PDB file of N, CA and C in Angstrom:
ATOM      1  N   PHE H   1      12.515 -14.307   0.632  1.00  0.00           N
ATOM      2  CA  PHE H   1      12.596 -13.173   1.519  1.00  0.00           C
ATOM      3  C   PHE H   1      12.387 -11.867   0.761  1.00  0.00           C
ATOM      4  N   THR H   2      12.867 -11.796  -0.456  1.00  0.00           N
ATOM      5  CA  THR H   2      12.705 -10.571  -1.239  1.00  0.00           C
ATOM      6  C   THR H   2      11.249 -10.360  -1.624  1.00  0.00           C
ATOM      7  N   TYR H   3      10.497 -11.441  -1.813  1.00  0.00           N
ATOM      8  CA  TYR H   3       9.069 -11.292  -2.100  1.00  0.00           C
ATOM      9  C   TYR H   3       8.365 -10.584  -0.951  1.00  0.00           C
ATOM     10  N   PHE H   4       8.722 -10.918   0.286  1.00  0.00           N
ATOM     11  CA  PHE H   4       8.132 -10.241   1.439  1.00  0.00           C
ATOM     12  C   PHE H   4       8.503  -8.766   1.435  1.00  0.00           C
ATOM     13  N   GLN H   5       9.746  -8.451   1.093  1.00  0.00           N
ATOM     14  CA  GLN H   5      10.177  -7.058   1.067  1.00  0.00           C
ATOM     15  C   GLN H   5       9.432  -6.267  -0.011  1.00  0.00           C
ATOM     16  N   ILE H   6       9.185  -6.901  -1.147  1.00  0.00           N
ATOM     17  CA  ILE H   6       8.418  -6.232  -2.203  1.00  0.00           C
ATOM     18  C   ILE H   6       6.988  -5.986  -1.735  1.00  0.00           C
ATOM     19  N   ALA H   7       6.389  -6.968  -1.073  1.00  0.00           N
ATOM     20  CA  ALA H   7       5.026  -6.800  -0.561  1.00  0.00           C
ATOM     21  C   ALA H   7       4.968  -5.681   0.470  1.00  0.00           C
ATOM     22  N   ARG H   8       5.953  -5.619   1.324  1.00  0.00           N
ATOM     23  CA  ARG H   8       6.008  -4.552   2.335  1.00  0.00           C
ATOM     24  C   ARG H   8       6.213  -3.193   1.680  1.00  0.00           C
ATOM     25  N   LEU H   9       7.070  -3.139   0.691  1.00  0.00           N
ATOM     26  CA  LEU H   9       7.306  -1.900  -0.044  1.00  0.00           C
ATOM     27  C   LEU H   9       6.038  -1.446  -0.757  1.00  0.00           C
ATOM     28  N   LYS H  10       5.315  -2.399  -1.325  1.00  0.00           N
ATOM     29  CA  LYS H  10       4.050  -2.075  -2.006  1.00  0.00           C
ATOM     30  C   LYS H  10       3.014  -1.565  -1.007  1.00  0.00           C
ATOM     31  N   TYR H  11       2.963  -2.189   0.149  1.00  0.00           N
ATOM     32  CA  TYR H  11       1.998  -1.770   1.162  1.00  0.00           C
ATOM     33  C   TYR H  11       2.294  -0.353   1.646  1.00  0.00           C
ATOM     34  N   CYS H  12       3.551  -0.057   1.850  1.00  0.00           N
ATOM     35  CA  CYS H  12       3.922   1.244   2.412  1.00  0.00           C
ATOM     36  C   CYS H  12       4.047   2.356   1.369  1.00  0.00           C
ATOM     37  N   PHE H  13       4.556   2.036   0.185  1.00  0.00           N
ATOM     38  CA  PHE H  13       4.943   3.091  -0.734  1.00  0.00           C
ATOM     39  C   PHE H  13       4.353   2.986  -2.134  1.00  0.00           C
ATOM     40  N   SER H  14       3.264   2.269  -2.313  1.00  0.00           N
ATOM     41  CA  SER H  14       2.649   2.261  -3.647  1.00  0.00           C
ATOM     42  C   SER H  14       1.774   3.496  -3.798  1.00  0.00           C
ATOM     43  N   SER H  15       1.511   3.878  -5.029  1.00  0.00           N
ATOM     44  CA  SER H  15       0.702   5.075  -5.267  1.00  0.00           C
ATOM     45  C   SER H  15      -0.758   4.868  -4.867  1.00  0.00           C
ATOM     46  N   ASP H  16      -1.201   3.601  -4.773  1.00  0.00           N
ATOM     47  CA  ASP H  16      -2.572   3.307  -4.361  1.00  0.00           C
ATOM     48  C   ASP H  16      -2.710   3.153  -2.849  1.00  0.00           C
ATOM     49  N   SER H  17      -1.598   3.210  -2.131  1.00  0.00           N
ATOM     50  CA  SER H  17      -1.627   3.000  -0.688  1.00  0.00           C
ATOM     51  C   SER H  17      -2.123   4.252   0.024  1.00  0.00           C
ATOM     52  N   ILE H  18      -2.764   4.057   1.162  1.00  0.00           N
ATOM     53  CA  ILE H  18      -3.201   5.203   1.944  1.00  0.00           C
ATOM     54  C   ILE H  18      -2.032   5.862   2.676  1.00  0.00           C
ATOM     55  N   HIS H  19      -0.911   5.153   2.769  1.00  0.00           N
ATOM     56  CA  HIS H  19       0.252   5.701   3.460  1.00  0.00           C
ATOM     57  C   HIS H  19       1.024   6.680   2.578  1.00  0.00           C
ATOM     58  N   SER H  20       0.980   6.498   1.278  1.00  0.00           N
ATOM     59  CA  SER H  20       1.795   7.316   0.381  1.00  0.00           C
ATOM     60  C   SER H  20       1.052   7.529  -0.931  1.00  0.00           C
ATOM     61  N   THR H  21       0.062   8.407  -0.931  1.00  0.00           N
ATOM     62  CA  THR H  21      -0.744   8.586  -2.140  1.00  0.00           C
ATOM     63  C   THR H  21      -0.099   9.521  -3.140  1.00  0.00           C
ATOM     64  N   LYS H  22       0.676  10.484  -2.677  1.00  0.00           N
ATOM     65  CA  LYS H  22       1.203  11.491  -3.592  1.00  0.00           C
ATOM     66  C   LYS H  22       2.520  11.083  -4.250  1.00  0.00           C
ATOM     67  N   TYR H  23       3.418  10.471  -3.498  1.00  0.00           N
ATOM     68  CA  TYR H  23       4.756  10.175  -4.011  1.00  0.00           C
ATOM     69  C   TYR H  23       5.055   8.689  -4.069  1.00  0.00           C
ATOM     70  N   GLY H  24       4.053   7.884  -4.275  1.00  0.00           N
ATOM     71  CA  GLY H  24       4.254   6.440  -4.271  1.00  0.00           C
ATOM     72  C   GLY H  24       4.790   5.907  -5.590  1.00  0.00           C
ATOM     73  N   TYR H  25       5.263   4.678  -5.524  1.00  0.00           N
ATOM     74  CA  TYR H  25       5.725   3.995  -6.727  1.00  0.00           C
ATOM     75  C   TYR H  25       4.522   3.517  -7.526  1.00  0.00           C
ATOM     76  N   PRO H  26       4.623   3.488  -8.863  1.00  0.00           N
ATOM     77  CA  PRO H  26       3.496   2.993  -9.664  1.00  0.00           C
ATOM     78  C   PRO H  26       3.279   1.493  -9.452  1.00  0.00           C
ATOM     79  N   GLU H  27       2.052   1.084  -9.600  1.00  0.00           N
ATOM     80  CA  GLU H  27       1.662  -0.309  -9.363  1.00  0.00           C
ATOM     81  C   GLU H  27       2.376  -1.281 -10.306  1.00  0.00           C
ATOM     82  N   CYS H  28       2.608  -0.861 -11.547  1.00  0.00           N
ATOM     83  CA  CYS H  28       3.238  -1.759 -12.520  1.00  0.00           C
ATOM     84  C   CYS H  28       4.675  -2.105 -12.125  1.00  0.00           C
ATOM     85  N   LEU H  29       5.337  -1.240 -11.382  1.00  0.00           N
ATOM     86  CA  LEU H  29       6.699  -1.521 -10.936  1.00  0.00           C
ATOM     87  C   LEU H  29       6.750  -2.751 -10.030  1.00  0.00           C
ATOM     88  N   PHE H  30       5.752  -2.904  -9.189  1.00  0.00           N
ATOM     89  CA  PHE H  30       5.708  -4.063  -8.295  1.00  0.00           C
ATOM     90  C   PHE H  30       5.423  -5.352  -9.081  1.00  0.00           C
ATOM     91  N   TYR H  31       4.580  -5.252 -10.095  1.00  0.00           N
ATOM     92  CA  TYR H  31       4.328  -6.423 -10.927  1.00  0.00           C
ATOM     93  C   TYR H  31       5.584  -6.846 -11.684  1.00  0.00           C
ATOM     94  N   ILE H  32       6.361  -5.862 -12.127  1.00  0.00           N
ATOM     95  CA  ILE H  32       7.617  -6.170 -12.805  1.00  0.00           C
ATOM     96  C   ILE H  32       8.580  -6.859 -11.843  1.00  0.00           C
ATOM     97  N   LEU H  33       8.668  -6.371 -10.615  1.00  0.00           N
ATOM     98  CA  LEU H  33       9.554  -6.992  -9.626  1.00  0.00           C
ATOM     99  C   LEU H  33       9.113  -8.418  -9.303  1.00  0.00           C
ATOM    100  N   TYR H  34       7.804  -8.638  -9.153  1.00  0.00           N
ATOM    101  CA  TYR H  34       7.302  -9.989  -8.895  1.00  0.00           C
ATOM    102  C   TYR H  34       7.586 -10.921 -10.075  1.00  0.00           C
ATOM    103  N   ALA H  35       7.372 -10.434 -11.293  1.00  0.00           N
ATOM    104  CA  ALA H  35       7.616 -11.256 -12.477  1.00  0.00           C
ATOM    105  C   ALA H  35       9.103 -11.599 -12.597  1.00  0.00           C
ATOM    106  N   PHE H  36       9.962 -10.629 -12.335  1.00  0.00           N
ATOM    107  CA  PHE H  36      11.393 -10.880 -12.394  1.00  0.00           C
ATOM    108  C   PHE H  36      11.800 -11.923 -11.358  1.00  0.00           C
ATOM    109  N   GLY H  37      11.207 -11.848 -10.169  1.00  0.00           N
ATOM    110  CA  GLY H  37      11.483 -12.853  -9.146  1.00  0.00           C
ATOM    111  C   GLY H  37      10.995 -14.231  -9.543  1.00  0.00           C
ATOM    112  N   GLY H  38       9.850 -14.305 -10.218  1.00  0.00           N
ATOM    113  CA  GLY H  38       9.354 -15.587 -10.696  1.00  0.00           C
ATOM    114  C   GLY H  38      10.266 -16.200 -11.743  1.00  0.00           C
ATOM    115  N   ILE H  39      10.759 -15.361 -12.642  1.00  0.00           N
ATOM    116  CA  ILE H  39      11.695 -15.851 -13.659  1.00  0.00           C
ATOM    117  C   ILE H  39      12.978 -16.333 -13.004  1.00  0.00           C
ATOM    118  N   LEU H  40      13.457 -15.609 -12.001  1.00  0.00           N
ATOM    119  CA  LEU H  40      14.661 -16.036 -11.280  1.00  0.00           C
ATOM    120  C   LEU H  40      14.439 -17.374 -10.572  1.00  0.00           C
ATOM    121  N   SER H  41      13.272 -17.544  -9.976  1.00  0.00           N
ATOM    122  CA  SER H  41      12.979 -18.807  -9.296  1.00  0.00           C
ATOM    123  C   SER H  41      12.984 -19.979 -10.266  1.00  0.00           C
ATOM    124  N   ILE H  42      12.378 -19.786 -11.424  1.00  0.00           N
ATOM    125  CA  ILE H  42      12.385 -20.841 -12.443  1.00  0.00           C
ATOM    126  C   ILE H  42      13.811 -21.114 -12.910  1.00  0.00           C
ATOM    127  N   GLY H  43      14.596 -20.051 -13.064  1.00  0.00           N
ATOM    128  CA  GLY H  43      15.990 -20.219 -13.460  1.00  0.00           C
ATOM    129  C   GLY H  43      16.797 -20.999 -12.438  1.00  0.00           C
ATOM    130  N   TYR H  44      16.537 -20.756 -11.152  1.00  0.00           N
ATOM    131  CA  TYR H  44      17.225 -21.517 -10.105  1.00  0.00           C
ATOM    132  C   TYR H  44      16.862 -22.992 -10.159  1.00  0.00           C
ATOM    133  N   ILE H  45      15.605 -23.279 -10.355  1.00  0.00           N
ATOM    134  CA  ILE H  45      15.179 -24.676 -10.420  1.00  0.00           C
ATOM    135  C   ILE H  45      15.829 -25.380 -11.606  1.00  0.00           C
ATOM    136  N   ILE H  46      15.829 -24.715 -12.745  1.00  0.00           N
ATOM    137  CA  ILE H  46      16.431 -25.318 -13.939  1.00  0.00           C
ATOM    138  C   ILE H  46      17.933 -25.503 -13.761  1.00  0.00           C
ATOM    139  N   SER H  47      18.621 -24.467 -13.267  1.00  0.00           N
ATOM    140  CA  SER H  47      20.074 -24.579 -13.124  1.00  0.00           C
ATOM    141  C   SER H  47      20.441 -25.587 -12.034  1.00  0.00           C
ATOM    142  N   PHE H  48      19.654 -25.685 -10.986  1.00  0.00           N
ATOM    143  CA  PHE H  48      19.928 -26.691  -9.954  1.00  0.00           C
ATOM    144  C   PHE H  48      19.784 -28.097 -10.534  1.00  0.00           C
ATOM    145  N   TYR H  49      18.759 -28.288 -11.356  1.00  0.00           N
ATOM    146  CA  TYR H  49      18.566 -29.596 -11.976  1.00  0.00           C
ATOM    147  C   TYR H  49      19.697 -29.915 -12.951  1.00  0.00           C
ATOM    148  N   LEU H  50      20.179 -28.906 -13.675  1.00  0.00           N
ATOM    149  CA  LEU H  50      21.256 -29.135 -14.637  1.00  0.00           C
ATOM    150  C   LEU H  50      22.585 -29.442 -13.950  1.00  0.00           C
ATOM    151  N   ILE H  51      22.844 -28.792 -12.817  1.00  0.00           N
ATOM    152  CA  ILE H  51      24.124 -28.994 -12.133  1.00  0.00           C
ATOM    153  C   ILE H  51      24.105 -30.264 -11.288  1.00  0.00           C
ATOM    154  N   PHE H  52      23.056 -30.457 -10.504  1.00  0.00           N
ATOM    155  CA  PHE H  52      22.984 -31.601  -9.599  1.00  0.00           C
ATOM    156  C   PHE H  52      21.972 -32.607 -10.139  1.00  0.00           C
ATOM    157  N   LYS H  53      22.457 -33.583 -10.860  1.00  0.00           N
ATOM    158  CA  LYS H  53      21.609 -34.637 -11.416  1.00  0.00           C
ATOM    159  C   LYS H  53      21.929 -35.944 -10.703  1.00  0.00           C
ATOM    160  N   PRO H  54      20.981 -36.838 -10.629  1.00  0.00           N
ATOM    161  CA  PRO H  54      21.315 -38.158 -10.085  1.00  0.00           C
ATOM    162  C   PRO H  54      22.354 -38.845 -10.967  1.00  0.00           C
ATOM    163  N   MET H  55      23.222 -39.557 -10.336  1.00  0.00           N
ATOM    164  CA  MET H  55      24.255 -40.268 -11.103  1.00  0.00           C
ATOM    165  C   MET H  55      23.589 -41.305 -12.000  1.00  0.00           C
ATOM    166  N   GLU H  56      23.997 -41.331 -13.265  1.00  0.00           N
ATOM    167  CA  GLU H  56      23.378 -42.260 -14.206  1.00  0.00           C
ATOM    168  C   GLU H  56      23.766 -43.706 -13.931  1.00  0.00           C
ATOM    169  N   ASN H  57      25.022 -43.928 -13.560  1.00  0.00           N
ATOM    170  CA  ASN H  57      25.461 -45.305 -13.397  1.00  0.00           C
ATOM    171  C   ASN H  57      25.540 -45.729 -11.927  1.00  0.00           C
ATOM    172  N   GLY H  58      25.133 -44.890 -11.028  1.00  0.00           N
ATOM    173  CA  GLY H  58      25.113 -45.268  -9.615  1.00  0.00           C
ATOM    174  C   GLY H  58      23.776 -45.862  -9.242  1.00  0.00           C
ATOM    175  N   ASN H  59      23.776 -46.800  -8.325  1.00  0.00           N
ATOM    176  CA  ASN H  59      22.512 -47.422  -7.950  1.00  0.00           C
ATOM    177  C   ASN H  59      22.029 -46.965  -6.580  1.00  0.00           C
ATOM    178  N   ASP H  60      22.762 -46.067  -5.932  1.00  0.00           N
ATOM    179  CA  ASP H  60      22.336 -45.633  -4.604  1.00  0.00           C
ATOM    180  C   ASP H  60      21.448 -44.392  -4.644  1.00  0.00           C
ATOM    181  N   GLY H  61      21.287 -43.757  -5.798  1.00  0.00           N
ATOM    182  CA  GLY H  61      20.407 -42.605  -5.926  1.00  0.00           C
ATOM    183  C   GLY H  61      20.990 -41.331  -5.347  1.00  0.00           C
ATOM    184  N   CYS H  62      22.289 -41.269  -5.135  1.00  0.00           N
ATOM    185  CA  CYS H  62      22.913 -40.058  -4.601  1.00  0.00           C
ATOM    186  C   CYS H  62      22.813 -38.933  -5.624  1.00  0.00           C
ATOM    187  N   VAL H  63      22.734 -37.722  -5.114  1.00  0.00           N
ATOM    188  CA  VAL H  63      22.718 -36.554  -5.979  1.00  0.00           C
ATOM    189  C   VAL H  63      24.083 -35.899  -5.858  1.00  0.00           C
ATOM    190  N   LEU H  64      24.833 -35.947  -6.935  1.00  0.00           N
ATOM    191  CA  LEU H  64      26.178 -35.378  -6.960  1.00  0.00           C
ATOM    192  C   LEU H  64      26.336 -34.520  -8.201  1.00  0.00           C
ATOM    193  N   PRO H  65      27.199 -33.501  -8.127  1.00  0.00           N
ATOM    194  CA  PRO H  65      27.447 -32.739  -9.357  1.00  0.00           C
ATOM    195  C   PRO H  65      28.125 -33.623 -10.389  1.00  0.00           C
ATOM    196  N   VAL H  66      27.571 -33.636 -11.580  1.00  0.00           N
ATOM    197  CA  VAL H  66      28.141 -34.474 -12.632  1.00  0.00           C
ATOM    198  C   VAL H  66      28.761 -33.634 -13.738  1.00  0.00           C
ATOM    199  N   SER H  67      28.685 -32.300 -13.633  1.00  0.00           N
ATOM    200  CA  SER H  67      29.249 -31.457 -14.679  1.00  0.00           C
ATOM    201  C   SER H  67      30.578 -30.879 -14.209  1.00  0.00           C
ATOM    202  N   PRO H  68      31.426 -30.485 -15.136  1.00  0.00           N
ATOM    203  CA  PRO H  68      32.687 -29.851 -14.754  1.00  0.00           C
ATOM    204  C   PRO H  68      32.443 -28.560 -13.981  1.00  0.00           C
ATOM    205  N   VAL H  69      33.471 -28.053 -13.351  1.00  0.00           N
ATOM    206  CA  VAL H  69      33.319 -26.892 -12.466  1.00  0.00           C
ATOM    207  C   VAL H  69      32.778 -25.676 -13.215  1.00  0.00           C
ATOM    208  N   TRP H  70      33.329 -25.328 -14.361  1.00  0.00           N
ATOM    209  CA  TRP H  70      32.855 -24.154 -15.099  1.00  0.00           C
ATOM    210  C   TRP H  70      32.212 -24.549 -16.422  1.00  0.00           C
ATOM    211  N   SER H  71      31.201 -25.364 -16.354  1.00  0.00           N
ATOM    212  CA  SER H  71      30.462 -25.724 -17.555  1.00  0.00           C
ATOM    213  C   SER H  71      29.385 -24.664 -17.808  1.00  0.00           C
ATOM    214  N   MET H  72      28.627 -24.846 -18.853  1.00  0.00           N
ATOM    215  CA  MET H  72      27.540 -23.923 -19.181  1.00  0.00           C
ATOM    216  C   MET H  72      26.478 -23.920 -18.086  1.00  0.00           C
ATOM    217  N   ASP H  73      26.260 -25.077 -17.453  1.00  0.00           N
ATOM    218  CA  ASP H  73      25.271 -25.168 -16.379  1.00  0.00           C
ATOM    219  C   ASP H  73      25.656 -24.273 -15.203  1.00  0.00           C
ATOM    220  N   THR H  74      26.921 -24.324 -14.825  1.00  0.00           N
ATOM    221  CA  THR H  74      27.401 -23.510 -13.720  1.00  0.00           C
ATOM    222  C   THR H  74      27.368 -22.037 -14.091  1.00  0.00           C
ATOM    223  N   LEU H  75      27.681 -21.715 -15.319  1.00  0.00           N
ATOM    224  CA  LEU H  75      27.630 -20.336 -15.776  1.00  0.00           C
ATOM    225  C   LEU H  75      26.205 -19.796 -15.706  1.00  0.00           C
ATOM    226  N   ILE H  76      25.237 -20.603 -16.091  1.00  0.00           N
ATOM    227  CA  ILE H  76      23.832 -20.194 -15.983  1.00  0.00           C
ATOM    228  C   ILE H  76      23.471 -19.926 -14.528  1.00  0.00           C
ATOM    229  N   PHE H  77      23.936 -20.782 -13.627  1.00  0.00           N
ATOM    230  CA  PHE H  77      23.662 -20.592 -12.200  1.00  0.00           C
ATOM    231  C   PHE H  77      24.280 -19.295 -11.695  1.00  0.00           C
ATOM    232  N   VAL H  78      25.509 -19.013 -12.085  1.00  0.00           N
ATOM    233  CA  VAL H  78      26.201 -17.794 -11.628  1.00  0.00           C
ATOM    234  C   VAL H  78      25.505 -16.546 -12.182  1.00  0.00           C
ATOM    235  N   ILE H  79      25.110 -16.586 -13.450  1.00  0.00           N
ATOM    236  CA  ILE H  79      24.392 -15.447 -14.036  1.00  0.00           C
ATOM    237  C   ILE H  79      23.054 -15.248 -13.336  1.00  0.00           C
ATOM    238  N   ASN H  80      22.368 -16.331 -13.032  1.00  0.00           N
ATOM    239  CA  ASN H  80      21.099 -16.244 -12.316  1.00  0.00           C
ATOM    240  C   ASN H  80      21.305 -15.637 -10.932  1.00  0.00           C
ATOM    241  N   TYR H  81      22.369 -16.038 -10.266  1.00  0.00           N
ATOM    242  CA  TYR H  81      22.667 -15.482  -8.944  1.00  0.00           C
ATOM    243  C   TYR H  81      22.984 -13.996  -9.037  1.00  0.00           C
ATOM    244  N   ALA H  82      23.696 -13.586 -10.080  1.00  0.00           N
ATOM    245  CA  ALA H  82      24.008 -12.166 -10.260  1.00  0.00           C
ATOM    246  C   ALA H  82      22.726 -11.358 -10.473  1.00  0.00           C
ATOM    247  N   PHE H  83      21.798 -11.897 -11.265  1.00  0.00           N
ATOM    248  CA  PHE H  83      20.520 -11.209 -11.455  1.00  0.00           C
ATOM    249  C   PHE H  83      19.722 -11.167 -10.159  1.00  0.00           C
ATOM    250  N   TYR H  84      19.796 -12.213  -9.334  1.00  0.00           N
ATOM    251  CA  TYR H  84      19.121 -12.179  -8.030  1.00  0.00           C
ATOM    252  C   TYR H  84      19.704 -11.072  -7.162  1.00  0.00           C
ATOM    253  N   PHE H  85      21.020 -10.931  -7.181  1.00  0.00           N
ATOM    254  CA  PHE H  85      21.689  -9.894  -6.410  1.00  0.00           C
ATOM    255  C   PHE H  85      21.211  -8.508  -6.865  1.00  0.00           C
ATOM    256  N   ILE H  86      21.123  -8.309  -8.171  1.00  0.00           N
ATOM    257  CA  ILE H  86      20.647  -7.029  -8.705  1.00  0.00           C
ATOM    258  C   ILE H  86      19.193  -6.794  -8.309  1.00  0.00           C
ATOM    259  N   TRP H  87      18.365  -7.826  -8.386  1.00  0.00           N
ATOM    260  CA  TRP H  87      16.946  -7.721  -8.013  1.00  0.00           C
ATOM    261  C   TRP H  87      16.795  -7.356  -6.545  1.00  0.00           C
ATOM    262  N   ASP H  88      17.548  -8.020  -5.692  1.00  0.00           N
ATOM    263  CA  ASP H  88      17.470  -7.762  -4.260  1.00  0.00           C
ATOM    264  C   ASP H  88      17.946  -6.351  -3.924  1.00  0.00           C
ATOM    265  N   TRP H  89      19.030  -5.937  -4.533  1.00  0.00           N
ATOM    266  CA  TRP H  89      19.535  -4.587  -4.280  1.00  0.00           C
ATOM    267  C   TRP H  89      18.619  -3.516  -4.861  1.00  0.00           C
ATOM    268  N   THR H  90      17.916  -3.803  -5.924  1.00  0.00           N
ATOM    269  CA  THR H  90      16.947  -2.844  -6.464  1.00  0.00           C
ATOM    270  C   THR H  90      15.852  -2.572  -5.452  1.00  0.00           C
ATOM    271  N   VAL H  91      15.363  -3.617  -4.808  1.00  0.00           N
ATOM    272  CA  VAL H  91      14.336  -3.439  -3.778  1.00  0.00           C
ATOM    273  C   VAL H  91      14.897  -2.628  -2.613  1.00  0.00           C
ATOM    274  N   LEU H  92      16.120  -2.909  -2.202  1.00  0.00           N
ATOM    275  CA  LEU H  92      16.739  -2.149  -1.112  1.00  0.00           C
ATOM    276  C   LEU H  92      16.913  -0.680  -1.490  1.00  0.00           C
ATOM    277  N   ILE H  93      17.326  -0.411  -2.702  1.00  0.00           N
ATOM    278  CA  ILE H  93      17.508   0.968  -3.145  1.00  0.00           C
ATOM    279  C   ILE H  93      16.169   1.696  -3.216  1.00  0.00           C
ATOM    280  N   MET H  94      15.110   0.976  -3.576  1.00  0.00           N
ATOM    281  CA  MET H  94      13.781   1.597  -3.583  1.00  0.00           C
ATOM    282  C   MET H  94      13.378   2.020  -2.181  1.00  0.00           C
ATOM    283  N   TYR H  95      13.695   1.214  -1.178  1.00  0.00           N
ATOM    284  CA  TYR H  95      13.455   1.603   0.213  1.00  0.00           C
ATOM    285  C   TYR H  95      14.256   2.850   0.567  1.00  0.00           C
ATOM    286  N   ILE H  96      15.528   2.844   0.231  1.00  0.00           N
ATOM    287  CA  ILE H  96      16.407   3.961   0.588  1.00  0.00           C
ATOM    288  C   ILE H  96      15.915   5.258  -0.045  1.00  0.00           C
ATOM    289  N   ILE H  97      15.498   5.205  -1.297  1.00  0.00           N
ATOM    290  CA  ILE H  97      14.999   6.406  -1.972  1.00  0.00           C
ATOM    291  C   ILE H  97      13.781   6.967  -1.248  1.00  0.00           C
ATOM    292  N   LYS H  98      12.834   6.102  -0.903  1.00  0.00           N
ATOM    293  CA  LYS H  98      11.626   6.587  -0.229  1.00  0.00           C
ATOM    294  C   LYS H  98      11.924   7.117   1.169  1.00  0.00           C
ATOM    295  N   VAL H  99      12.805   6.458   1.893  1.00  0.00           N
ATOM    296  CA  VAL H  99      13.142   6.938   3.234  1.00  0.00           C
ATOM    297  C   VAL H  99      13.830   8.301   3.148  1.00  0.00           C
ATOM    298  N   CYS H 100      14.703   8.477   2.173  1.00  0.00           N
ATOM    299  CA  CYS H 100      15.363   9.783   1.994  1.00  0.00           C
ATOM    300  C   CYS H 100      14.356  10.859   1.603  1.00  0.00           C
ATOM    301  N   GLN H 101      13.390  10.516   0.754  1.00  0.00           N
ATOM    302  CA  GLN H 101      12.351  11.490   0.391  1.00  0.00           C
ATOM    303  C   GLN H 101      11.520  11.881   1.595  1.00  0.00           C
ATOM    304  N   ILE H 102      11.167  10.924   2.422  1.00  0.00           N
ATOM    305  CA  ILE H 102      10.384  11.219   3.622  1.00  0.00           C
ATOM    306  C   ILE H 102      11.205  12.060   4.590  1.00  0.00           C
ATOM    307  N   ALA H 103      12.481  11.720   4.773  1.00  0.00           N
ATOM    308  CA  ALA H 103      13.342  12.487   5.677  1.00  0.00           C
ATOM    309  C   ALA H 103      13.501  13.924   5.184  1.00  0.00           C
ATOM    310  N   ARG H 104      13.648  14.107   3.883  1.00  0.00           N
ATOM    311  CA  ARG H 104      13.777  15.455   3.328  1.00  0.00           C
ATOM    312  C   ARG H 104      12.490  16.245   3.527  1.00  0.00           C
ATOM    313  N   LYS H 105      11.359  15.568   3.332  1.00  0.00           N
ATOM    314  CA  LYS H 105      10.070  16.240   3.493  1.00  0.00           C
ATOM    315  C   LYS H 105       9.838  16.638   4.948  1.00  0.00           C
ATOM    316  N   VAL H 106      10.225  15.783   5.883  1.00  0.00           N
ATOM    317  CA  VAL H 106      10.042  16.079   7.304  1.00  0.00           C
ATOM    318  C   VAL H 106      10.989  17.197   7.738  1.00  0.00           C
ATOM    319  N   SER H 107      12.212  17.205   7.230  1.00  0.00           N
ATOM    320  CA  SER H 107      13.169  18.234   7.625  1.00  0.00           C
ATOM    321  C   SER H 107      12.823  19.607   7.046  1.00  0.00           C
ATOM    322  N   ASN H 108      12.066  19.629   5.945  1.00  0.00           N
ATOM    323  CA  ASN H 108      11.643  20.908   5.360  1.00  0.00           C
ATOM    324  C   ASN H 108      10.485  21.547   6.111  1.00  0.00           C
ATOM    325  N   ARG H 109       9.831  20.792   6.947  1.00  0.00           N
ATOM    326  CA  ARG H 109       8.688  21.346   7.691  1.00  0.00           C
ATOM    327  C   ARG H 109       9.131  22.183   8.780  1.00  0.00           C
TER     328      ARG H 109
END
């Protein structure tokens, strides 16, 4: 969902956009946000695999957590989730900044 928000933000408020040519965000900022999201996605896949592994001695193929509650695997997952929260809120704050700039510009007219 955040990828869609970044794409929408880029469409509306990038410096190359026809909607916001003077006060837009630089193009490299969107690439950084996309790259950070890609790293987070890979981190989720890795941490999910580390936490939820098939049982080694079970023959039914169930997927159950096999690590203790606060192992290193769970800590990696929690840190990854915290970075996702920061990434998502960064995109939201970028929206808020641009909306406030537009509102200030309109009220000055």
